[in-house]
Amino acid sequence: MINWSALDTVFLDMDGTLLDLHFDSHFWLVHLPRRYAALKSVDPDEARTSIVSMIESEKGSLQWYCVDYWSDRLDVDITALKREVADRIGYRPHAESFLGALRHSGRRCVIVTNCHPKPLELKLERTGLDRHVDRVVSTHDLGRPKEDVQFWTDLDRIEPYDRQRTLMVDDSLPVLESARRAGIAHLLAILAPDSQMPERAAIENLPGIRHFDEILEHIQPVPTSS
């Protein structure tokens, strides 16, 4: 599935790839509408319908991921509300073992996430995820989401990489398609990003796994000739 001898760098998504997407799904679809309804004295079902509609209208944009934007638009403290359910933040199965194997292999490992810096700080605080990788890059620092093909050129300026020797692992098809269009040669889809949701169907012409144990034993050290 993956030619590890052809890889020097691994870019990793965070939410739905390394961390269970359930935290984010629960927050935006359940906790936020419930707390918004209580704070604003509105019907919970109406709150959920309204919030989901607003969120969907921004899908794929940097605003979709921006807690400051949603705090202003909804007039609530999104970061504070996220802390209320922070106990749901956790690793996906075998993610820590996978990160350990990557580090042992000698490859550069970088988290590239659309997560806003405020919830990113919370997730790193809860998991220590940043200690397992060489760098964590939030797309908000570059002003474009991963869905924008120009992002990958901007990323190269602060984190130089060889597109032909880089693997991008993500649970988002639009992000993987963007990476493909940018010339990243090796792609891997995560098919079970949310522990509380059914596994996604395999994607045609795109390698995919449910959990990292499917590829752990195949990770080999970087060849000395590379």
Short mmCIF file of C-alpha atoms in Angstrom, two decimals:
data_model
loop_
_atom_site.label_atom_id
_atom_site.label_comp_id
_atom_site.label_asym_id
_atom_site.label_seq_id
_atom_site.Cartn_x
_atom_site.Cartn_y
_atom_site.Cartn_z
CA MET A 1 0.00 0.00 0.00
CA ILE A 2 2.81 2.43 0.92
CA ASN A 3 6.34 2.33 -0.47
CA TRP A 4 8.18 3.40 2.68
CA SER A 5 11.55 3.35 0.93
CA ALA A 6 10.30 6.27 -1.20
CA LEU A 7 9.45 8.48 1.80
CA ASP A 8 11.45 11.02 3.77
CA THR A 9 8.57 13.06 5.21
CA VAL A 10 5.14 12.25 6.62
CA PHE A 11 2.48 14.95 6.98
CA LEU A 12 -0.30 14.00 9.37
CA ASP A 13 -3.73 15.46 9.89
CA MET A 14 -4.76 15.63 13.55
CA ASP A 15 -8.54 15.41 14.06
CA GLY A 16 -9.92 12.18 12.64
CA THR A 17 -6.42 10.90 11.86
CA LEU A 18 -4.42 10.93 15.09
CA LEU A 19 -7.21 12.04 17.42
CA ASP A 20 -10.73 10.67 17.59
CA LEU A 21 -13.04 12.92 15.58
CA HIS A 22 -15.79 12.14 18.09
CA PHE A 23 -14.73 15.10 20.24
CA ASP A 24 -15.32 17.58 17.43
CA SER A 25 -18.46 15.87 16.15
CA HIS A 26 -19.97 15.82 19.63
CA PHE A 27 -19.02 19.41 20.32
CA TRP A 28 -20.42 20.98 17.16
CA LEU A 29 -23.49 18.79 16.73
CA VAL A 30 -24.52 18.15 20.35
CA HIS A 31 -22.77 20.17 23.05
CA LEU A 32 -22.65 23.58 21.35
CA PRO A 33 -26.33 23.58 20.26
CA ARG A 34 -27.38 22.43 23.74
CA ARG A 35 -25.32 25.06 25.56
CA TYR A 36 -26.23 27.77 23.06
CA ALA A 37 -29.92 27.01 23.60
CA ALA A 38 -29.47 27.29 27.37
CA LEU A 39 -27.43 30.49 27.18
CA LYS A 40 -29.75 32.20 24.70
CA SER A 41 -33.02 30.71 26.00
CA VAL A 42 -34.03 29.21 22.64
CA ASP A 43 -35.39 25.82 21.64
CA PRO A 44 -32.57 23.19 21.49
CA ASP A 45 -33.78 21.68 18.21
CA GLU A 46 -34.03 25.10 16.60
CA ALA A 47 -30.56 25.97 17.91
CA ARG A 48 -29.09 22.81 16.42
CA THR A 49 -30.76 23.33 13.03
CA SER A 50 -29.60 26.94 12.88
CA ILE A 51 -26.02 26.24 13.99
CA VAL A 52 -25.55 23.25 11.67
CA SER A 53 -26.86 25.33 8.74
CA MET A 54 -24.41 28.15 9.52
CA ILE A 55 -21.52 25.72 9.85
CA GLU A 56 -22.32 23.97 6.57
CA SER A 57 -22.39 27.32 4.76
CA GLU A 58 -18.72 27.87 5.66
CA LYS A 59 -17.52 24.33 4.94
CA GLY A 60 -14.09 24.16 3.31
CA SER A 61 -13.16 27.72 4.25
CA LEU A 62 -10.72 28.78 6.95
CA GLN A 63 -13.64 30.36 8.83
CA TRP A 64 -15.23 26.91 9.15
CA TYR A 65 -12.35 25.99 11.49
CA CYS A 66 -11.98 29.36 13.25
CA VAL A 67 -13.22 29.46 16.85
CA ASP A 68 -12.84 33.26 16.98
CA TYR A 69 -15.16 33.58 13.99
CA TRP A 70 -17.79 31.32 15.58
CA SER A 71 -17.43 32.97 18.97
CA ASP A 72 -18.21 36.33 17.37
CA ARG A 73 -20.98 35.05 15.13
CA LEU A 74 -22.78 33.10 17.86
CA ASP A 75 -21.85 35.44 20.72
CA VAL A 76 -20.53 32.61 22.91
CA ASP A 77 -17.04 31.61 24.06
CA ILE A 78 -16.35 28.57 21.87
CA THR A 79 -13.01 27.81 23.50
CA ALA A 80 -14.53 27.80 26.98
CA LEU A 81 -17.36 25.54 25.82
CA LYS A 82 -14.85 23.15 24.26
CA ARG A 83 -13.09 22.85 27.61
CA GLU A 84 -16.36 21.65 29.14
CA VAL A 85 -16.14 18.43 27.12
CA ALA A 86 -12.34 18.16 26.90
CA ASP A 87 -12.47 14.73 28.52
CA ARG A 88 -13.64 13.42 25.13
CA ILE A 89 -10.33 14.35 23.49
CA GLY A 90 -8.32 11.20 22.83
CA TYR A 91 -6.12 9.27 20.44
CA ARG A 92 -7.46 7.03 17.72
CA PRO A 93 -6.52 3.33 18.09
CA HIS A 94 -2.80 2.61 17.55
CA ALA A 95 -2.01 6.27 16.78
CA GLU A 96 0.65 6.56 19.46
CA SER A 97 2.32 3.33 18.32
CA PHE A 98 2.27 4.62 14.75
CA LEU A 99 3.90 7.89 15.78
CA GLY A 100 6.55 5.98 17.70
CA ALA A 101 7.29 3.81 14.69
CA LEU A 102 7.57 6.87 12.43
CA ARG A 103 10.03 8.54 14.78
CA HIS A 104 12.06 5.35 15.09
CA SER A 105 12.18 5.11 11.28
CA GLY A 106 14.04 8.41 11.03
CA ARG A 107 11.46 10.22 8.90
CA ARG A 108 10.43 13.82 9.49
CA CYS A 109 6.94 13.81 10.95
CA VAL A 110 4.82 16.98 10.89
CA ILE A 111 1.22 17.51 11.96
CA VAL A 112 -0.54 19.74 9.44
CA THR A 113 -3.95 20.67 10.81
CA ASN A 114 -6.84 22.99 10.05
CA CYS A 115 -7.44 23.23 13.80
CA HIS A 116 -7.43 26.79 15.13
CA PRO A 117 -4.55 27.56 17.55
CA LYS A 118 -6.88 27.88 20.58
CA PRO A 119 -8.44 24.38 20.44
CA LEU A 120 -5.10 23.10 19.17
CA GLU A 121 -3.51 24.26 22.43
CA LEU A 122 -6.23 22.45 24.37
CA LYS A 123 -5.73 19.20 22.43
CA LEU A 124 -1.96 19.29 22.81
CA GLU A 125 -2.40 20.01 26.51
CA ARG A 126 -4.66 16.96 26.89
CA THR A 127 -2.66 14.53 24.74
CA GLY A 128 0.98 15.64 24.58
CA LEU A 129 0.72 14.96 20.86
CA ASP A 130 3.36 17.56 19.98
CA ARG A 131 6.00 15.52 21.83
CA HIS A 132 5.64 12.73 19.29
CA VAL A 133 6.36 14.79 16.16
CA ASP A 134 8.95 17.19 14.79
CA ARG A 135 6.55 20.08 14.28
CA VAL A 136 2.89 21.11 14.44
CA VAL A 137 1.60 23.51 11.77
CA SER A 138 -1.83 25.15 11.96
CA THR A 139 -3.19 26.36 8.63
CA HIS A 140 -4.44 29.50 10.40
CA ASP A 141 -0.83 30.65 10.65
CA LEU A 142 -0.64 30.57 6.84
CA GLY A 143 -4.09 31.99 6.12
CA ARG A 144 -5.39 29.13 3.99
CA PRO A 145 -7.04 25.76 4.74
CA LYS A 146 -5.57 22.52 3.44
CA GLU A 147 -8.45 22.35 0.95
CA ASP A 148 -6.80 25.26 -0.91
CA VAL A 149 -4.14 23.86 -3.25
CA GLN A 150 -2.03 27.02 -2.76
CA PHE A 151 -1.63 26.06 0.90
CA TRP A 152 0.88 23.34 0.00
CA THR A 153 3.16 25.86 -1.72
CA ASP A 154 2.89 28.19 1.27
CA LEU A 155 3.71 25.26 3.57
CA ASP A 156 6.86 24.52 1.58
CA ARG A 157 8.19 27.98 2.48
CA ILE A 158 8.18 27.26 6.21
CA GLU A 159 8.51 23.46 6.11
CA PRO A 160 10.47 22.51 2.94
CA TYR A 161 9.62 19.09 1.56
CA ASP A 162 10.04 16.98 -1.55
CA ARG A 163 6.56 16.31 -2.94
CA GLN A 164 7.71 13.05 -4.52
CA ARG A 165 9.01 11.74 -1.17
CA THR A 166 6.17 12.89 1.09
CA LEU A 167 3.14 11.02 2.45
CA MET A 168 -0.03 12.89 3.49
CA VAL A 169 -2.40 11.06 5.85
CA ASP A 170 -5.86 12.57 6.33
CA ASP A 171 -9.49 11.61 6.85
CA SER A 172 -10.76 14.37 4.53
CA LEU A 173 -11.17 13.56 0.84
CA PRO A 174 -11.15 17.26 -0.21
CA VAL A 175 -7.83 17.70 1.62
CA LEU A 176 -6.32 14.61 0.04
CA GLU A 177 -7.48 15.77 -3.39
CA SER A 178 -5.92 19.17 -2.76
CA ALA A 179 -2.65 17.51 -1.77
CA ARG A 180 -2.78 15.35 -4.90
CA ARG A 181 -3.33 18.41 -7.09
CA ALA A 182 -0.36 20.07 -5.38
CA GLY A 183 1.83 17.17 -6.45
CA ILE A 184 2.18 15.21 -3.21
CA ALA A 185 2.84 11.73 -4.53
CA HIS A 186 1.81 9.54 -1.59
CA LEU A 187 -1.64 9.74 0.02
CA LEU A 188 -3.45 7.68 2.65
CA ALA A 189 -7.08 8.03 3.75
CA ILE A 190 -8.41 7.25 7.22
CA LEU A 191 -11.73 5.40 6.91
CA ALA A 192 -12.77 5.33 10.60
CA PRO A 193 -12.09 8.85 11.91
CA ASP A 194 -14.94 8.92 14.48
CA SER A 195 -15.16 6.07 16.99
CA GLN A 196 -18.92 6.60 17.33
CA MET A 197 -19.70 6.52 13.62
CA PRO A 198 -19.67 3.72 11.01
CA GLU A 199 -16.54 3.15 8.96
CA ARG A 200 -16.49 5.01 5.64
CA ALA A 201 -16.43 3.19 2.34
CA ALA A 202 -13.07 2.78 0.61
CA ILE A 203 -12.25 5.53 -1.88
CA GLU A 204 -11.49 4.54 -5.46
CA ASN A 205 -7.86 5.11 -6.52
CA LEU A 206 -6.88 6.16 -3.00
CA PRO A 207 -5.29 3.84 -0.42
CA GLY A 208 -7.20 3.74 2.84
CA ILE A 209 -6.99 2.12 6.26
CA ARG A 210 -9.29 1.84 9.24
CA HIS A 211 -6.58 1.98 11.92
CA PHE A 212 -2.80 2.28 11.96
CA ASP A 213 -2.21 -1.31 13.05
CA GLU A 214 -2.83 -2.24 9.41
CA ILE A 215 0.47 -0.64 8.37
CA LEU A 216 2.60 -0.59 11.54
CA GLU A 217 4.64 -3.69 10.74
CA HIS A 218 5.50 -2.36 7.27
CA ILE A 219 7.24 0.84 8.40
CA GLN A 220 10.94 0.56 7.64
CA PRO A 221 13.85 2.92 8.47
CA VAL A 222 14.77 5.58 5.96
CA PRO A 223 17.33 4.04 3.55
CA THR A 224 20.80 5.43 4.17
CA SER A 225 21.16 6.16 0.46
CA SER A 226 18.28 8.69 0.60
#
